[in-house]
Coordinates of N, CA, C and O in Angstrom, one line a residue:
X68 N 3.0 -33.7 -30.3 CA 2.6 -32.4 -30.8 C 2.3 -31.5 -29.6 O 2.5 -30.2 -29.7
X69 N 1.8 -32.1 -28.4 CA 1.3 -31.1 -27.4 C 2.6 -30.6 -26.9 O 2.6 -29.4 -26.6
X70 N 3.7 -31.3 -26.9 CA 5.3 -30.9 -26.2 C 5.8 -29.9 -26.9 O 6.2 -28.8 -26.5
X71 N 5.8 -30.3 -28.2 CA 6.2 -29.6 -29.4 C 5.4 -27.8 -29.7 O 5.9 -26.7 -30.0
X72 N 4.0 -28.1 -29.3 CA 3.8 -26.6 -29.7 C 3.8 -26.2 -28.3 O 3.1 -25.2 -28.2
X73 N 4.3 -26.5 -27.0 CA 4.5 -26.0 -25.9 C 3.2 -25.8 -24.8 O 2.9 -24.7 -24.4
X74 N 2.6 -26.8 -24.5 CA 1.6 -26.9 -24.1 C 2.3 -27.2 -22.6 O 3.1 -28.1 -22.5
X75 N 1.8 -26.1 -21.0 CA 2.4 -25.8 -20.1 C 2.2 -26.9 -19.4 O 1.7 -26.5 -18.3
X76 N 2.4 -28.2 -19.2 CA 2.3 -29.2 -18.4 C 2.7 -29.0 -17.2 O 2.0 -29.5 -16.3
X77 N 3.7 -28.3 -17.1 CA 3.6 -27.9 -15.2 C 2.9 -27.2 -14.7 O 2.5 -27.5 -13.6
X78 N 2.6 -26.0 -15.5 CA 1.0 -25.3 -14.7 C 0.3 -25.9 -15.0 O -0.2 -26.4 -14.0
X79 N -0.4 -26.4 -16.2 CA -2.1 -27.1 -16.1 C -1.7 -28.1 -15.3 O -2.4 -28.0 -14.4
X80 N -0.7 -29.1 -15.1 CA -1.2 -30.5 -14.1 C -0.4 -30.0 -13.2 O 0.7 -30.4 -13.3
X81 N -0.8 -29.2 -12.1 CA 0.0 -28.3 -11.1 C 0.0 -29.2 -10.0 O 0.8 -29.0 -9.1
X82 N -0.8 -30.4 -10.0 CA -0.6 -31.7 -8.4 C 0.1 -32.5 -8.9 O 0.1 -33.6 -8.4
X83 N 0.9 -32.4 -10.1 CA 2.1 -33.4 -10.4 C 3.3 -33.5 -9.4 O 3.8 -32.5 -8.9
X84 N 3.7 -34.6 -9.0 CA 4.8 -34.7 -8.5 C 6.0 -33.6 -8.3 O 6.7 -33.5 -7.3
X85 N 6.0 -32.7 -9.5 CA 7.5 -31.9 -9.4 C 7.0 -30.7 -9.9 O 7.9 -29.9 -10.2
X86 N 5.9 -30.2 -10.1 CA 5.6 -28.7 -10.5 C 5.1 -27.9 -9.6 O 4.0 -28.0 -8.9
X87 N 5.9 -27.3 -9.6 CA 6.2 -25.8 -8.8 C 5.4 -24.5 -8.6 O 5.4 -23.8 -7.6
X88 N 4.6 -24.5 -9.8 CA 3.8 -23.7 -9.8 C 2.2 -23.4 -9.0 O 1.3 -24.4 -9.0
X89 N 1.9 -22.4 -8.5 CA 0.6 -22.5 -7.9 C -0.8 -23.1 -9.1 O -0.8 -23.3 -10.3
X90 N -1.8 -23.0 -7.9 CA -2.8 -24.2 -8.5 C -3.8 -23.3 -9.3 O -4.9 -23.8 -9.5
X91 N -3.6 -22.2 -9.9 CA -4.5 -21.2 -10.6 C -4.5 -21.7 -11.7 O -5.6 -22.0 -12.2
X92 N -3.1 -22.0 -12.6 CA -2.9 -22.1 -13.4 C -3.4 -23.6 -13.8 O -3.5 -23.9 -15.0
X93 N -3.8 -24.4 -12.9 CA -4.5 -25.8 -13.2 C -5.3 -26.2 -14.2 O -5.9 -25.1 -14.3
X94 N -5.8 -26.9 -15.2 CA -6.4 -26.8 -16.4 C -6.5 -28.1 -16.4 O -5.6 -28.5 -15.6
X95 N -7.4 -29.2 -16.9 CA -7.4 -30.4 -17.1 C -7.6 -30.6 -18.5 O -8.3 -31.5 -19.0
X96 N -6.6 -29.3 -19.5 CA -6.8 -29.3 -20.7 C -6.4 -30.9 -21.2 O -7.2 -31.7 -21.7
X97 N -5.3 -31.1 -21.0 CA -4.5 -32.7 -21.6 C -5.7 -33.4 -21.5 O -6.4 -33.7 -22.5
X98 N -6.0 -33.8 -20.2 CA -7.3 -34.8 -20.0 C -8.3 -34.9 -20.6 O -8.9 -36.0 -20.7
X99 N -8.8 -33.7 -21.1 CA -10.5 -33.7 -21.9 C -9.6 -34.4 -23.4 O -9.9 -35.4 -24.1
X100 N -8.7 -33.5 -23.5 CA -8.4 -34.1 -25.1 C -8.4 -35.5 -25.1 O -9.3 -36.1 -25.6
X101 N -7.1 -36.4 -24.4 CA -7.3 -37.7 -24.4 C -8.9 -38.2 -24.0 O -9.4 -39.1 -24.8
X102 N -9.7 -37.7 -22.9 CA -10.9 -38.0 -23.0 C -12.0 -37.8 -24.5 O -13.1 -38.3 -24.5
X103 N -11.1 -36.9 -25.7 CA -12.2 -37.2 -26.7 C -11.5 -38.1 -27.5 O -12.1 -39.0 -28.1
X104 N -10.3 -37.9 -27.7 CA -9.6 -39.4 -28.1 C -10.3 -40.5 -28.1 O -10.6 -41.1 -29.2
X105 N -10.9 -41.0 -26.7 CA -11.0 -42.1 -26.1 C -12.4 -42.2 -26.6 O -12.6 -43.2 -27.2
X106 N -13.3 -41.4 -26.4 CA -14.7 -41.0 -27.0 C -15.0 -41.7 -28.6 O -15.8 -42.5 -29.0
X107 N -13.9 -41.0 -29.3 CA -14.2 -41.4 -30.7 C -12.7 -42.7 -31.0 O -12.2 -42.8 -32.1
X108 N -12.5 -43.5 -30.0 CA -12.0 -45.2 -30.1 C -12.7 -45.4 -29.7 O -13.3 -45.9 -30.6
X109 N -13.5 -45.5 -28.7 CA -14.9 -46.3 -28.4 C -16.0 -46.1 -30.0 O -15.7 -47.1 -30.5
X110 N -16.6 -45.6 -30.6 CA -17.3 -45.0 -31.7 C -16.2 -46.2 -32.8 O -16.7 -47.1 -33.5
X111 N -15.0 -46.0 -32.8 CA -14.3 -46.4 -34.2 C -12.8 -47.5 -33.7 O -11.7 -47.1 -34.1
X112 N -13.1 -48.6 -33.1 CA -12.3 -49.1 -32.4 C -11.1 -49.4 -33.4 O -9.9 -49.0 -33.2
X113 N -11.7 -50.2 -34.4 CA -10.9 -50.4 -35.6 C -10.0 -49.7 -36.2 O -9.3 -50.3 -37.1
X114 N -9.8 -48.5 -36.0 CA -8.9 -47.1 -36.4 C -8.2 -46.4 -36.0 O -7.9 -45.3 -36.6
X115 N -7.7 -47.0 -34.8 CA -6.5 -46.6 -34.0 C -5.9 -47.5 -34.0 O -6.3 -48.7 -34.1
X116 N -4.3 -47.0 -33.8 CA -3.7 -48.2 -33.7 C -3.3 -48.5 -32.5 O -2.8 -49.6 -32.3
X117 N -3.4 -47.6 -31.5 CA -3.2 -47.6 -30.2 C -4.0 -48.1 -29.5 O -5.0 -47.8 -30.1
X118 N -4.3 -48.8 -28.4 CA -5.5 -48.5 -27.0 C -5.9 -48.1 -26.4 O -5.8 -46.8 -26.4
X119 N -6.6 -48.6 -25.3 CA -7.1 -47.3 -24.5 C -6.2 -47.3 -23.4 O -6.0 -46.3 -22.8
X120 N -5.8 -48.3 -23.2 CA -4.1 -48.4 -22.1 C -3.4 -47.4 -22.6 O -3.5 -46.4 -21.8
X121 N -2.6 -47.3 -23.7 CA -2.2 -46.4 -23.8 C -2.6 -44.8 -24.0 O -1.7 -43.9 -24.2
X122 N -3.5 -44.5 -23.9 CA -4.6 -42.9 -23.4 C -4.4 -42.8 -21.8 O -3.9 -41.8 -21.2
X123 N -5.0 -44.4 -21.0 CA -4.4 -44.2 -20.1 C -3.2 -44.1 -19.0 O -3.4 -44.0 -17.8
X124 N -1.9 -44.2 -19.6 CA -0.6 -44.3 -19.5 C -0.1 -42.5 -20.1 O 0.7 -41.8 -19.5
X125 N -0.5 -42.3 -21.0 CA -0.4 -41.1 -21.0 C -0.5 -40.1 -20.1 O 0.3 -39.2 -19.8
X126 N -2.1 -40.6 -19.7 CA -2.5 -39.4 -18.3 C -2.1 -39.3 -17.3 O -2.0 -38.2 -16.7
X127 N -1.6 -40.7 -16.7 CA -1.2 -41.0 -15.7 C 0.7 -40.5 -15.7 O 1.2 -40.3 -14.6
X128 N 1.2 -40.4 -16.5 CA 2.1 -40.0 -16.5 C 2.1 -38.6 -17.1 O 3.2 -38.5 -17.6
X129 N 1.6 -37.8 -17.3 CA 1.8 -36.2 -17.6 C 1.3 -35.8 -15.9 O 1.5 -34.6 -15.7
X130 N 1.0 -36.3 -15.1 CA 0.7 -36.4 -13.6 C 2.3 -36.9 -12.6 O 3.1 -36.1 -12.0
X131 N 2.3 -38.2 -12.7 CA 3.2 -38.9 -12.0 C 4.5 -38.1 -12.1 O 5.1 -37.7 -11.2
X132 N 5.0 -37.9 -13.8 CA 6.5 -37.6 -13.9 C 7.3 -38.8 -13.5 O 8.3 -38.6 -12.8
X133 N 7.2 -40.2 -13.8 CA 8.2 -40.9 -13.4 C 9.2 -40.4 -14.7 O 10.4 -40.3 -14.4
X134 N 8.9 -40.2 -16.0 CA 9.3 -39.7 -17.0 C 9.8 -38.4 -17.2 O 9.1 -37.6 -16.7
X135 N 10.6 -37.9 -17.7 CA 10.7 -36.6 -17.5 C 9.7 -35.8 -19.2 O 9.8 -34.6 -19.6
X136 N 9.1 -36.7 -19.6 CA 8.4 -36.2 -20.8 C 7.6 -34.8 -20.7 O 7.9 -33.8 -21.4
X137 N 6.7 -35.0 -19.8 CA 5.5 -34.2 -19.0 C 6.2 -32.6 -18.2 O 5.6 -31.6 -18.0
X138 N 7.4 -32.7 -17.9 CA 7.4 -32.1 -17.2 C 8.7 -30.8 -17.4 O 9.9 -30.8 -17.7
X139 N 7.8 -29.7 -17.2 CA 8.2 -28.2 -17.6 C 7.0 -27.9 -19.0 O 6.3 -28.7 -19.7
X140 N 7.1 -26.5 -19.0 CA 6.3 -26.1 -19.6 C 6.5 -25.7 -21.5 O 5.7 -25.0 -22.2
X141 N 7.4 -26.2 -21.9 CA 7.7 -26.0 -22.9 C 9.6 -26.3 -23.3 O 10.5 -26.2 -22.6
X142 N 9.5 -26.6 -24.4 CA 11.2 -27.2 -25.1 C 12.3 -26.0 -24.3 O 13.3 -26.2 -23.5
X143 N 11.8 -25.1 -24.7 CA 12.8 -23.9 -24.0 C 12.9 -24.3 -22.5 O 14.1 -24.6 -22.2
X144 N 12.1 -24.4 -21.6 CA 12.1 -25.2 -20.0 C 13.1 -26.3 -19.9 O 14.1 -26.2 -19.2
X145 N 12.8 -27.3 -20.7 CA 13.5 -28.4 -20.5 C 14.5 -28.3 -20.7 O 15.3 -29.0 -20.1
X146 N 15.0 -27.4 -21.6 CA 16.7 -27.7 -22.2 C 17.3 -26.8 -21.3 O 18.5 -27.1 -21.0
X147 N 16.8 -25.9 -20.8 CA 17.5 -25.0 -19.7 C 17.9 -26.0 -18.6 O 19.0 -26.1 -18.2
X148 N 16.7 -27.0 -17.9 CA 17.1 -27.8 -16.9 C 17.4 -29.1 -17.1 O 17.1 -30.1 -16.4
X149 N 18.0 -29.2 -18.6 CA 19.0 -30.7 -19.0 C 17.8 -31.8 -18.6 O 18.0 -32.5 -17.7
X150 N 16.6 -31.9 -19.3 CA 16.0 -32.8 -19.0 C 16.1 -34.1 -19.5 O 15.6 -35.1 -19.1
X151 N 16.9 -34.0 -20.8 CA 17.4 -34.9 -21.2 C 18.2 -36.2 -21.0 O 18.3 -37.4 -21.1
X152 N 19.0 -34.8 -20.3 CA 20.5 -35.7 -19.4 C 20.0 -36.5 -18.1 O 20.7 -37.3 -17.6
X153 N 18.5 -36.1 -17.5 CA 18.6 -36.2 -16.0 C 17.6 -37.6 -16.6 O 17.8 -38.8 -16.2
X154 N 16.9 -37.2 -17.3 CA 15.2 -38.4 -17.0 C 15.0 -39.4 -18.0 O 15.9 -39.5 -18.8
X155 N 14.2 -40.2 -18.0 CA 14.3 -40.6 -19.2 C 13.1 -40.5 -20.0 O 12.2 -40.2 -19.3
X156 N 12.7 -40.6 -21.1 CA 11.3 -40.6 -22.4 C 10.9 -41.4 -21.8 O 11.5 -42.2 -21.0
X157 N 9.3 -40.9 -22.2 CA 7.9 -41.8 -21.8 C 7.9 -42.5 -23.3 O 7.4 -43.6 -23.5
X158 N 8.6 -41.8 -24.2 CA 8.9 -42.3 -25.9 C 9.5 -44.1 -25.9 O 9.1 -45.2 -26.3
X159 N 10.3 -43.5 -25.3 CA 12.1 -44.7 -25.3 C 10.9 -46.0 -24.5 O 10.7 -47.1 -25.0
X160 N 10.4 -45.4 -23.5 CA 9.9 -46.9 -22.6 C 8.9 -47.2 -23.6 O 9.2 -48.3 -24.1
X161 N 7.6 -46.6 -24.4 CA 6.3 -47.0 -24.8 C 7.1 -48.2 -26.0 O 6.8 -49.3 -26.2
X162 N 8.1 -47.2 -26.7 CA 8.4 -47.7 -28.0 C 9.3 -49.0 -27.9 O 10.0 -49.4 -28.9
X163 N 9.2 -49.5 -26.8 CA 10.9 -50.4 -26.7 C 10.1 -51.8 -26.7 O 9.4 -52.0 -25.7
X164 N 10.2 -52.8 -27.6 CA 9.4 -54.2 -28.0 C 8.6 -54.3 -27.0 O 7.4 -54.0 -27.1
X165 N 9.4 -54.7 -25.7 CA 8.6 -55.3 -24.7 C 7.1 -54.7 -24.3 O 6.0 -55.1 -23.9
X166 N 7.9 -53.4 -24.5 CA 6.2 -52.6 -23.7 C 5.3 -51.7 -25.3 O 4.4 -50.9 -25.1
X167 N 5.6 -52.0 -26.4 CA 4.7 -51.7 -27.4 C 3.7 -52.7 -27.5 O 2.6 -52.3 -27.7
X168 N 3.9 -53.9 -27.4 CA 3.0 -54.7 -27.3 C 1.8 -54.8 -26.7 O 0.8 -55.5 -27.0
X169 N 2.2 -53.7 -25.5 CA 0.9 -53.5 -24.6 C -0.1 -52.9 -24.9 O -1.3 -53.2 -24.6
X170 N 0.6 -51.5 -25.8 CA -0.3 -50.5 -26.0 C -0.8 -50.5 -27.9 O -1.2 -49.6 -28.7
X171 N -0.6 -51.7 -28.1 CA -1.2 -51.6 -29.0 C -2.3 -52.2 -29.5 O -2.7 -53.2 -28.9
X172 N -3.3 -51.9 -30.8 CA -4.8 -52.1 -30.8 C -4.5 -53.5 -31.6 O -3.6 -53.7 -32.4
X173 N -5.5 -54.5 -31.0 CA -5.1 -55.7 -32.1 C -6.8 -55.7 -32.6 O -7.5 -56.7 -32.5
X174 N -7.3 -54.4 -33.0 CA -8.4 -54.9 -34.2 C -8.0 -53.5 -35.1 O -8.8 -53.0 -35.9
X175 N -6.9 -53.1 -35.0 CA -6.8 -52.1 -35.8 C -6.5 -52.7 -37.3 O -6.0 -53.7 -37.7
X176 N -6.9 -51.7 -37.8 CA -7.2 -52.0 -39.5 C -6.9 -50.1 -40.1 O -7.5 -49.1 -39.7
X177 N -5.6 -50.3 -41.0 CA -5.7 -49.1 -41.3 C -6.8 -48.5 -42.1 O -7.5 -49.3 -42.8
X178 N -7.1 -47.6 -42.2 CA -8.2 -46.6 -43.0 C -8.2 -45.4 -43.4 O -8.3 -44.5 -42.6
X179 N -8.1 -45.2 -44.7 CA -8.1 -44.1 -45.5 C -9.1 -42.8 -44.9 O -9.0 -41.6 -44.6
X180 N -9.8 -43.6 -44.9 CA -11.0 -42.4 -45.1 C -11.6 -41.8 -43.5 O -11.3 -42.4 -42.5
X181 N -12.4 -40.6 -43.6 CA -12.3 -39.5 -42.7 C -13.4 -40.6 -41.5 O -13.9 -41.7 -41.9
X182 N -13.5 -40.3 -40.3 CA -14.1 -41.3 -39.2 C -15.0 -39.8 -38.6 O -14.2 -38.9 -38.2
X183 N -16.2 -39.7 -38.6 CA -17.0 -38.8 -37.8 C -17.5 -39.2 -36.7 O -18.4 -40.0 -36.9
X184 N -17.2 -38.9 -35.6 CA -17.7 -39.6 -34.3 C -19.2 -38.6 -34.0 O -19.5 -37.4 -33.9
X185 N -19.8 -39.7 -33.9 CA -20.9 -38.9 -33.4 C -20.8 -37.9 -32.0 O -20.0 -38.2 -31.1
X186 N -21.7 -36.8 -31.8 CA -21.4 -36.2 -30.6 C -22.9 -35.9 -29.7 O -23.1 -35.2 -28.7
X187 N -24.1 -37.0 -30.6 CA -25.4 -37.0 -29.4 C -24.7 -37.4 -28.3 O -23.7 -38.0 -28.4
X188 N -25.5 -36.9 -27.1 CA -25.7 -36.9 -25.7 C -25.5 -39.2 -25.5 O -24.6 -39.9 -24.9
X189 N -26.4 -39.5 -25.9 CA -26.4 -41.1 -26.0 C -25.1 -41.5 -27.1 O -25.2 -42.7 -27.4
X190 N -24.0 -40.8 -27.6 CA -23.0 -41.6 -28.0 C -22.0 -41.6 -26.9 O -21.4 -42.6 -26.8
X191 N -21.8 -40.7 -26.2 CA -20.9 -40.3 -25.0 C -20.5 -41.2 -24.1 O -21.3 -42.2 -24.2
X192 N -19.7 -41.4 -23.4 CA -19.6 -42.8 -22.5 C -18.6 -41.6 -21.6 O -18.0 -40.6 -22.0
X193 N -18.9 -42.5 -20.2 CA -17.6 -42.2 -19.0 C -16.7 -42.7 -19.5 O -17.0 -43.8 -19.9
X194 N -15.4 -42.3 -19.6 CA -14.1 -43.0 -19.7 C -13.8 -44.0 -18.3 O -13.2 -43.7 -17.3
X195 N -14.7 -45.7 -18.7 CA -14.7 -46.3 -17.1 C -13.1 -46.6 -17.2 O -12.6 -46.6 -16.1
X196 N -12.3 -46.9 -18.2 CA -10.6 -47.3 -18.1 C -10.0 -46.8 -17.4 O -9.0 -47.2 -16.9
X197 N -10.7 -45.3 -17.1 CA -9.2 -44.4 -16.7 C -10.1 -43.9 -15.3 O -9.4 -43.9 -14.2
X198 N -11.2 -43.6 -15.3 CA -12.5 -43.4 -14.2 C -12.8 -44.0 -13.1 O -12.9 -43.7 -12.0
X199 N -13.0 -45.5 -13.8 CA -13.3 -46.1 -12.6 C -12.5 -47.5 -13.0 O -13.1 -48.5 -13.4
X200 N -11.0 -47.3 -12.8 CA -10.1 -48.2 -13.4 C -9.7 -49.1 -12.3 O -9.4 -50.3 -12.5
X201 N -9.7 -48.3 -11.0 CA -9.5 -49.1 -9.8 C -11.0 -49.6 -9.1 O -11.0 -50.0 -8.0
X202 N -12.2 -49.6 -10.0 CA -13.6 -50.3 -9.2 C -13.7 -51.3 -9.8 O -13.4 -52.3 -9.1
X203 N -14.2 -51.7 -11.4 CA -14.2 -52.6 -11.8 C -13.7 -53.9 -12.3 O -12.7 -54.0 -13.0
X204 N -14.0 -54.7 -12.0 CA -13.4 -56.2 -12.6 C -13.5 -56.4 -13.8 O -14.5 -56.6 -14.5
X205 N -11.3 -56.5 -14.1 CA -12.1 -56.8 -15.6 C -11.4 -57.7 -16.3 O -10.7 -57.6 -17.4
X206 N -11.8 -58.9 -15.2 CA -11.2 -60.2 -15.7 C -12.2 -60.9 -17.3 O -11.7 -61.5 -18.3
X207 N -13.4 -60.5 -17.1 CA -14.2 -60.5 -18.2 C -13.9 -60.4 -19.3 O -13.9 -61.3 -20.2
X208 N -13.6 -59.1 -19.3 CA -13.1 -57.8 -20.2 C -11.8 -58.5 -20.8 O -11.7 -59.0 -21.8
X209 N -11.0 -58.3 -20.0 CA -9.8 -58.9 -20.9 C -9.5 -60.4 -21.3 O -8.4 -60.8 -21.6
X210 N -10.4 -60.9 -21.2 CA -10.7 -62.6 -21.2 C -11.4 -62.6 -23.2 O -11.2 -63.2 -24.3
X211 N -12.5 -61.6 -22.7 CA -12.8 -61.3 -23.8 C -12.1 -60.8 -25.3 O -12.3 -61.0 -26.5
X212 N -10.9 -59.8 -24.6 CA -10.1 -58.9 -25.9 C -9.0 -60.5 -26.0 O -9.2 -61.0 -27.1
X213 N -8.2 -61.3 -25.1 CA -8.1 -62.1 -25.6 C -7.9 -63.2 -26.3 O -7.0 -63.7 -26.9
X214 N -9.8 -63.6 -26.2 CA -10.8 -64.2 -27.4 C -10.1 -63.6 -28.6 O -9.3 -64.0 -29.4
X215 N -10.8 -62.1 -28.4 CA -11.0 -61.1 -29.8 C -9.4 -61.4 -30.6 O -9.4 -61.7 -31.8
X216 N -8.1 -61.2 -29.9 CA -7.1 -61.4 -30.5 C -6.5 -62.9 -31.1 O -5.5 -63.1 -31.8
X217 N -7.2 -63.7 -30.6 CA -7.3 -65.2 -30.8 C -7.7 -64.9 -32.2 O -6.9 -64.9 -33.1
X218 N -9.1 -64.5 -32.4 CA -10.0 -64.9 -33.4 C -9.0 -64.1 -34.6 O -8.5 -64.7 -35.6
X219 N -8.7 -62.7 -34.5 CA -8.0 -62.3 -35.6 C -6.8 -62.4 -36.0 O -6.2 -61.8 -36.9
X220 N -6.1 -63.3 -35.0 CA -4.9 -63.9 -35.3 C -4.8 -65.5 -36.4 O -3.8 -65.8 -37.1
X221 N -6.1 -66.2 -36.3 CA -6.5 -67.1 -36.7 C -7.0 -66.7 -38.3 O -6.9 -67.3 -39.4
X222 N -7.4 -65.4 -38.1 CA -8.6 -65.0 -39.0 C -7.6 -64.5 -40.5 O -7.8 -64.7 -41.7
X223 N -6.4 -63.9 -39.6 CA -5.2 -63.7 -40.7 C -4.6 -64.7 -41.3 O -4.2 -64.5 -42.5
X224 N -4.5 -65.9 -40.7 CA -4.1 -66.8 -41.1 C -4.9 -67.9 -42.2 O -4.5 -68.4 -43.2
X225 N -6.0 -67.8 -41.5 CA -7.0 -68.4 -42.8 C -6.9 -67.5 -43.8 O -6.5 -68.0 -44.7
X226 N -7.0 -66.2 -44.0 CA -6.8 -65.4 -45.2 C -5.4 -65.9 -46.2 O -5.4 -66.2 -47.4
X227 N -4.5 -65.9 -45.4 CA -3.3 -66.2 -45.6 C -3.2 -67.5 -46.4 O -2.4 -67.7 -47.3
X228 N -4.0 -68.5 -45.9 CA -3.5 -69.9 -46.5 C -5.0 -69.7 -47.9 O -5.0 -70.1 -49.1
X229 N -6.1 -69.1 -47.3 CA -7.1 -68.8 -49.1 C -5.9 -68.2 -50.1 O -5.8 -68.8 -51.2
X230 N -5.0 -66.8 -49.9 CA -4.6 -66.4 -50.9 C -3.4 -67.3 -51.5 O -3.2 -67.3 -52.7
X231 N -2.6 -68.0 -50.7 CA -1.8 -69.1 -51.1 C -2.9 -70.1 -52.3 O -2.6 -70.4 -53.4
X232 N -4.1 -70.5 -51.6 CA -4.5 -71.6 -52.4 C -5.1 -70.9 -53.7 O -5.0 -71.4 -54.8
X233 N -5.6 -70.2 -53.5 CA -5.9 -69.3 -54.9 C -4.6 -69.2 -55.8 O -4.8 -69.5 -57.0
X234 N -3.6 -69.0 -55.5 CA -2.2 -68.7 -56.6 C -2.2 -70.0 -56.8 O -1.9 -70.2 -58.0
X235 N -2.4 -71.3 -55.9 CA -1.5 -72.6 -56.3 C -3.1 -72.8 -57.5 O -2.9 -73.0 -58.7
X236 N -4.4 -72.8 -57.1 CA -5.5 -72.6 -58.2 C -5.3 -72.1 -59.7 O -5.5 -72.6 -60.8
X237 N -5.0 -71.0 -59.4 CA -4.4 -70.0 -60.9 C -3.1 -70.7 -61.4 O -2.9 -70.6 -62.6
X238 N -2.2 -71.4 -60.7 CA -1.0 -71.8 -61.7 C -1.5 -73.1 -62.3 O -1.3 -73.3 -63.5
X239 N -2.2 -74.0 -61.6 CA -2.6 -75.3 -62.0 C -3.7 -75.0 -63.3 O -3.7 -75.8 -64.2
X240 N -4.5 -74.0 -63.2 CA -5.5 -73.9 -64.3 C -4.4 -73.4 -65.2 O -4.6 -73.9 -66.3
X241 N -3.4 -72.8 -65.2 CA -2.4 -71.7 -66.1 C -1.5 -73.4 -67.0 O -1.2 -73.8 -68.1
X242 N -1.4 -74.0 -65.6 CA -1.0 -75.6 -66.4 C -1.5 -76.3 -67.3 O -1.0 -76.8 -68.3
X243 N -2.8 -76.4 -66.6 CA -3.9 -77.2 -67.9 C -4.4 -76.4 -68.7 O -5.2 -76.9 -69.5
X244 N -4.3 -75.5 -68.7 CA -4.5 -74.5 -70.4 C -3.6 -74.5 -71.3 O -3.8 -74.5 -72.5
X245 N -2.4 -74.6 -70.7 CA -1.2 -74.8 -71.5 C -0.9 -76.2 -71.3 O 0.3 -76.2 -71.2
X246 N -1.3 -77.3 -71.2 CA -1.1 -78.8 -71.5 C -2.5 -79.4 -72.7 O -2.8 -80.4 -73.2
X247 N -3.2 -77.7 -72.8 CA -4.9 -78.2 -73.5 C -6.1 -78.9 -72.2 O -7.0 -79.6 -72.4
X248 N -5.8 -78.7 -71.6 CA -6.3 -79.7 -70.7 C -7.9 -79.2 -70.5 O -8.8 -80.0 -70.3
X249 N -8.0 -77.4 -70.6 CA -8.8 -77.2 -70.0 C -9.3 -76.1 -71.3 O -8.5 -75.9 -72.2
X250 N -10.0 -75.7 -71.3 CA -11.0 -74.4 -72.5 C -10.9 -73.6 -71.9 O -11.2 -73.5 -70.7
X251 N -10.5 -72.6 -72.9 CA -11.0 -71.3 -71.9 C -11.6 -70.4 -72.1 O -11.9 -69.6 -71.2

């Protein structure tokens, strides 16, 4: 949608690799947005289906340009300088098996209904993923998510074999009602 309604990616991220324009025009508009993104998945983890890898692969590339996604200021820009023909989607690589798997949330649970993130002063966090991504160790951390995808991989599966044994329950009681076996 930001591509789409023409949001100037080469002037606001003006220290990108390939944009041309002077540094007035600079804005760290993209950034704050994915920074409240990221704000309210920390608050509602459960409800994205993405991660926070992927928030940060975004940023990092409306910067880098190894993609030609990010770069020029609008649909009319790009098609003038065949960006199509020259670069390739940040789309094509995120979306392609190998690398969806990375960016995606494994406690997501879809959800109907509306998610209000709180906005006290004490719900706020630094974005440490994307902030302080080259300080911390996070052998922990991902040792932990992991775990976490162990457990709800298991967790689907036990569900999986209750709702099987419930149907084989309902047909066997459906047998002995209809053999008399059982009152009902």
């Amino acid at each position: 949608e930001w591509l789409q309604a023409g949001h100037p990616f080469a002037d606001r991220c003006a220290k990108s690799a390939h944009s041309t324009t002077k540094q007035r025009f600079e804005a760290p508009v993209f950034l704050l947005f994915l920074d409240c993104v990221c704000q309210v998945y920390q608050q509602f983890p459960c409800s994205f289906e993405f991660n926070e890898q992927f928030l940060v692969l975004l940023f990092e590339h409306s910067y880098a340009s190894q993609f030609g996604t990010f770069l020029c200021n609008n649909e009319c820009d790009r098609k003038k300088v065949k960006l199509a023909t020259k670069t390739v989607s940040l789309w094509s690589y995120v979306n392609s098996p190998e690398n969806l798997r990375t960016y995606l949330n494994p406690l997501y649970e879809p959800n109907n209904g509306v998610v209000w993130p709180s906005v006290a002063p004490q719900s706020l966090q630094l974005w440490s993923g994307l902030f302080l991504r080259w300080e911390t160790n996070k052998s922990a951390e991902d040792a932990a998510w992991q775990e976490v995808i162990h457990i709800r991989h298991h967790n689907k599966e036990l569900k999986s074999k209750v709702t099987k044994l419930r149907r084989q329950l309902e047909e066997l009681q459906r047998e002995a009602r209809d053999a008399n076996l059982l009152e009902e």
